[in-house]
Structure formats: C-alpha cells, structure tokens
Amino acid sequence: MGIRETAEEAYRDALPALATSAVGGLLAGVVLGGMRAELRAIEGLLVLVPALLATRGSVFGSFGARISTGLHQGVVEPRVDLGDERLRAAATAALANGVLVSLVAAVLTVSALTLLGSPVAPLPVMLGVALIASVLSGLALTAVVLLVVFAGYRRGHNPDTFVGPVVTTTGDVAGVFFLLVAARTVLALVAALGGGA
C-alpha cells in the first residue's frame, strides 16, 4: 500500500469521528451555557472546567492508545472481557489517574484564585465537584473507549485513527454533563447541611 492509499484510508477512518467531534463540541458548549446558575453559585468553577475537560482527553486518550496497541500486538482480545487482567488494570489505572488529576486540578484552582484574591468556593466544594464529575465521566469514557475501539477493530478499522476524536468528543460531552450533575449534587448537599458555597 502506497502513501496515498494509506492517507486516504486514514482520512476515511477518521473523518466520521472528526465530524462527530465537532458536533459533540457544540453540544458540550450548549450544556455549559446552560450552567449559568451553577457557575454563579460555585465561584471559580469556570476556571476548573478546562482543566477537567483536558484531563479527560489526556488520561482516556492514553487509555485508548494503550488498548489499541494491545490489539495490534495481539496481547488484548478484541472483546470486553472483565476477566482479562491487562484490560482491567488499564481501565482501573485510567479511572484512578482521572480522579487523582481532577482532585489536583481542584486544589490548584482554589490555590491560584486565592493567591490572586479572586472569589472562589471553599476547597471541599471544589473537591466534591471534581470527585463526582471525574468518577462519573471516567466510567462513561471507559465504557465508550472499550466499545468503540473493539467494535472498530473487529470491523477492520485502525483504532489509532479514531480513538482520539472519540475520546475528545465523549470527554467534552460527558465531562460537561457530569460536571453539571456534580455541581447540582454538591450544591444540594451544601444546602441540606445548611452551608453556602
């Protein structure tokens, strides 16, 4: 196969995922635009949003690449098998890394905004939002990455060409949606405990 054929195959495999990514990005923007009340109630949350979304792409993009490499090397079977130690370890590591990085991002957000003298929600509130959002979006992304990578591979597509756009799209949409869920959950808990964000 020549360079031209390889390039055409890569574009053919990636183009639908890239188009879906653009639509997904717009959808994530619509959800974020609907979070005005939560963004006002939890000061500093808007600063945390890009960090949380970026971590989804980085952590789960790496997870997808690891699974794709395992498929190409023949060390991972192209099916979801929870008994597969490699698969389970990779998924657990991705989830744990996603949660850890999100919590660090929350701490850094509160620290930076405090140093700058900007209003910011208390650290427990930001940590609660980051924890809930990262766990829920992490579970969703793990399932999507595994299903899409395995389904694409079984149909003869190279997962390396579409795993990035799929992770980006799903990470943005799921990340913003679960951020909204997390913010509302934390605000409800704060209200139930009689505090204020």
Short mmCIF file of C-alpha atoms in Angstrom, two decimals:
data_model
loop_
_atom_site.label_atom_id
_atom_site.label_comp_id
_atom_site.label_asym_id
_atom_site.label_seq_id
_atom_site.Cartn_x
_atom_site.Cartn_y
_atom_site.Cartn_z
CA MET A 1 0.00 0.00 0.00
CA GLY A 2 1.41 3.38 -1.03
CA ILE A 3 1.48 6.68 0.82
CA ARG A 4 -1.61 7.96 -0.99
CA GLU A 5 -3.67 4.85 -0.19
CA THR A 6 -2.55 4.96 3.45
CA ALA A 7 -3.53 8.63 3.73
CA GLU A 8 -6.90 8.01 2.08
CA GLU A 9 -7.60 5.12 4.45
CA ALA A 10 -6.65 7.24 7.47
CA TYR A 11 -8.95 10.08 6.37
CA ARG A 12 -11.76 7.67 5.57
CA ASP A 13 -11.49 6.10 9.03
CA ALA A 14 -11.08 9.40 10.91
CA LEU A 15 -13.47 11.73 9.06
CA PRO A 16 -16.73 10.47 10.64
CA ALA A 17 -15.15 10.65 14.10
CA LEU A 18 -13.88 14.19 13.44
CA ALA A 19 -17.31 15.33 12.23
CA THR A 20 -18.90 13.79 15.32
CA SER A 21 -16.27 15.55 17.43
CA ALA A 22 -17.30 18.94 16.04
CA VAL A 23 -20.98 18.27 16.77
CA GLY A 24 -20.10 16.95 20.24
CA GLY A 25 -18.08 20.08 21.00
CA LEU A 26 -21.08 22.24 20.13
CA LEU A 27 -23.32 20.09 22.32
CA ALA A 28 -20.88 20.43 25.23
CA GLY A 29 -20.94 24.21 24.71
CA VAL A 30 -24.74 24.23 24.86
CA VAL A 31 -24.68 22.28 28.16
CA LEU A 32 -22.01 24.61 29.56
CA GLY A 33 -24.09 27.61 28.50
CA GLY A 34 -26.99 26.19 30.49
CA MET A 35 -24.88 26.03 33.67
CA ARG A 36 -25.03 29.76 34.42
CA ALA A 37 -26.70 29.30 37.80
CA GLU A 38 -24.19 26.66 38.92
CA LEU A 39 -21.24 28.72 37.68
CA ARG A 40 -22.50 31.71 39.69
CA ALA A 41 -23.20 29.60 42.80
CA ILE A 42 -19.79 27.88 42.81
CA GLU A 43 -17.30 30.69 42.32
CA GLY A 44 -14.21 29.59 40.42
CA LEU A 45 -15.92 26.60 38.80
CA LEU A 46 -15.48 28.10 35.33
CA VAL A 47 -11.70 28.14 35.89
CA LEU A 48 -11.82 24.43 36.73
CA VAL A 49 -13.81 23.44 33.62
CA PRO A 50 -10.93 23.48 31.06
CA ALA A 51 -8.67 21.55 33.42
CA LEU A 52 -11.28 18.85 34.00
CA LEU A 53 -12.02 18.50 30.29
CA ALA A 54 -8.32 18.42 29.36
CA THR A 55 -7.64 15.65 31.86
CA ARG A 56 -10.40 13.53 30.35
CA GLY A 57 -8.77 13.78 26.92
CA SER A 58 -5.24 13.15 28.18
CA VAL A 59 -5.99 10.25 30.51
CA PHE A 60 -8.53 8.42 28.37
CA GLY A 61 -6.74 9.17 25.10
CA SER A 62 -3.75 7.37 26.60
CA PHE A 63 -6.05 4.53 27.72
CA GLY A 64 -7.47 4.18 24.21
CA ALA A 65 -3.98 4.21 22.70
CA ARG A 66 -2.86 1.51 25.16
CA ILE A 67 -5.80 -0.70 24.23
CA SER A 68 -5.20 -0.07 20.52
CA THR A 69 -1.53 -1.03 20.87
CA GLY A 70 -2.52 -4.18 22.75
CA LEU A 71 -4.87 -5.13 19.93
CA HIS A 72 -2.17 -4.58 17.28
CA GLN A 73 0.31 -6.64 19.29
CA GLY A 74 -2.20 -9.41 19.90
CA VAL A 75 -1.94 -9.20 23.72
CA VAL A 76 -5.54 -7.96 24.07
CA GLU A 77 -8.50 -9.80 22.57
CA PRO A 78 -10.95 -7.57 20.63
CA ARG A 79 -13.79 -8.04 23.10
CA VAL A 80 -14.75 -6.68 26.50
CA ASP A 81 -13.61 -9.37 28.93
CA LEU A 82 -13.63 -8.29 32.57
CA GLY A 83 -11.54 -11.37 33.35
CA ASP A 84 -8.68 -10.01 31.23
CA GLU A 85 -6.11 -8.76 33.76
CA ARG A 86 -4.41 -6.37 31.32
CA LEU A 87 -7.69 -4.79 30.33
CA ARG A 88 -8.88 -4.49 33.92
CA ALA A 89 -5.56 -2.98 35.05
CA ALA A 90 -5.56 -0.44 32.20
CA ALA A 91 -9.17 0.61 32.92
CA THR A 92 -8.52 0.88 36.67
CA ALA A 93 -5.38 2.95 36.09
CA ALA A 94 -7.23 5.29 33.74
CA LEU A 95 -10.06 5.81 36.24
CA ALA A 96 -7.67 6.33 39.16
CA ASN A 97 -5.49 8.76 37.18
CA GLY A 98 -8.54 10.70 36.03
CA VAL A 99 -9.82 11.10 39.58
CA LEU A 100 -6.39 11.99 41.01
CA VAL A 101 -5.63 14.60 38.35
CA SER A 102 -9.11 16.12 38.75
CA LEU A 103 -8.63 16.48 42.51
CA VAL A 104 -5.21 18.07 41.98
CA ALA A 105 -6.78 20.47 39.46
CA ALA A 106 -9.41 21.46 42.05
CA VAL A 107 -6.73 22.16 44.67
CA LEU A 108 -4.66 24.18 42.18
CA THR A 109 -7.74 26.15 41.10
CA VAL A 110 -8.63 27.12 44.67
CA SER A 111 -4.98 27.92 45.48
CA ALA A 112 -4.44 30.06 42.37
CA LEU A 113 -7.67 32.01 42.75
CA THR A 114 -6.99 32.57 46.47
CA LEU A 115 -3.48 33.87 45.71
CA LEU A 116 -4.91 36.18 43.06
CA GLY A 117 -7.51 37.48 45.51
CA SER A 118 -10.37 36.26 43.32
CA PRO A 119 -13.56 34.89 44.85
CA VAL A 120 -13.57 31.10 44.97
CA ALA A 121 -15.75 28.41 46.52
CA PRO A 122 -14.37 26.54 49.55
CA LEU A 123 -11.95 23.70 48.81
CA PRO A 124 -14.35 20.91 49.95
CA VAL A 125 -16.96 22.16 47.46
CA MET A 126 -14.48 22.18 44.56
CA LEU A 127 -13.10 18.78 45.58
CA GLY A 128 -16.64 17.37 45.75
CA VAL A 129 -17.48 18.64 42.28
CA ALA A 130 -14.19 17.35 40.84
CA LEU A 131 -14.58 13.93 42.50
CA ILE A 132 -18.17 13.31 41.40
CA ALA A 133 -17.58 14.61 37.86
CA SER A 134 -14.37 12.63 37.38
CA VAL A 135 -15.80 9.32 38.63
CA LEU A 136 -18.99 9.55 36.54
CA SER A 137 -17.31 10.79 33.36
CA GLY A 138 -14.47 8.29 33.87
CA LEU A 139 -16.90 5.37 33.99
CA ALA A 140 -18.69 6.64 30.88
CA LEU A 141 -15.43 7.18 28.99
CA THR A 142 -14.06 3.76 29.93
CA ALA A 143 -17.15 2.07 28.53
CA VAL A 144 -17.20 4.18 25.36
CA VAL A 145 -13.49 3.74 24.64
CA LEU A 146 -13.63 -0.04 25.06
CA LEU A 147 -16.78 -0.47 22.99
CA VAL A 148 -15.70 1.84 20.16
CA VAL A 149 -12.11 0.58 19.94
CA PHE A 150 -13.15 -3.09 19.94
CA ALA A 151 -16.07 -2.59 17.54
CA GLY A 152 -13.92 -0.59 15.11
CA TYR A 153 -11.08 -3.10 15.27
CA ARG A 154 -13.41 -6.04 14.63
CA ARG A 155 -14.77 -4.22 11.56
CA GLY A 156 -11.27 -3.85 10.14
CA HIS A 157 -10.61 -0.22 11.10
CA ASN A 158 -7.44 1.02 12.74
CA PRO A 159 -8.46 2.28 16.20
CA ASP A 160 -5.49 4.68 16.25
CA THR A 161 -7.23 6.85 13.62
CA PHE A 162 -10.47 7.39 15.53
CA VAL A 163 -9.76 6.85 19.23
CA GLY A 164 -8.54 10.46 19.69
CA PRO A 165 -11.62 12.18 18.25
CA VAL A 166 -13.95 9.73 20.03
CA VAL A 167 -12.26 10.37 23.39
CA THR A 168 -12.27 14.13 22.82
CA THR A 169 -15.95 14.21 21.87
CA THR A 170 -17.13 11.87 24.59
CA GLY A 171 -14.86 13.55 27.13
CA ASP A 172 -16.26 17.00 26.32
CA VAL A 173 -19.92 15.99 26.27
CA ALA A 174 -19.79 13.58 29.23
CA GLY A 175 -17.39 15.87 31.10
CA VAL A 176 -19.65 18.93 30.91
CA PHE A 177 -22.82 16.91 31.54
CA PHE A 178 -21.38 15.19 34.62
CA LEU A 179 -19.88 18.48 35.78
CA LEU A 180 -23.43 19.85 35.79
CA VAL A 181 -24.64 16.77 37.71
CA ALA A 182 -21.76 17.11 40.17
CA ALA A 183 -22.32 20.84 40.71
CA ARG A 184 -26.03 20.33 41.36
CA THR A 185 -25.32 17.42 43.70
CA VAL A 186 -22.75 19.37 45.71
CA LEU A 187 -24.99 22.46 45.89
CA ALA A 188 -27.87 20.26 47.12
CA LEU A 189 -25.61 18.74 49.79
CA VAL A 190 -24.38 22.16 50.87
CA ALA A 191 -27.98 23.41 51.11
CA ALA A 192 -29.03 20.29 53.05
CA LEU A 193 -26.18 20.83 55.51
CA GLY A 194 -27.17 24.47 55.88
CA GLY A 195 -23.96 25.90 54.42
CA GLY A 196 -23.22 28.11 51.48
CA ALA A 197 -20.90 27.62 48.53
#
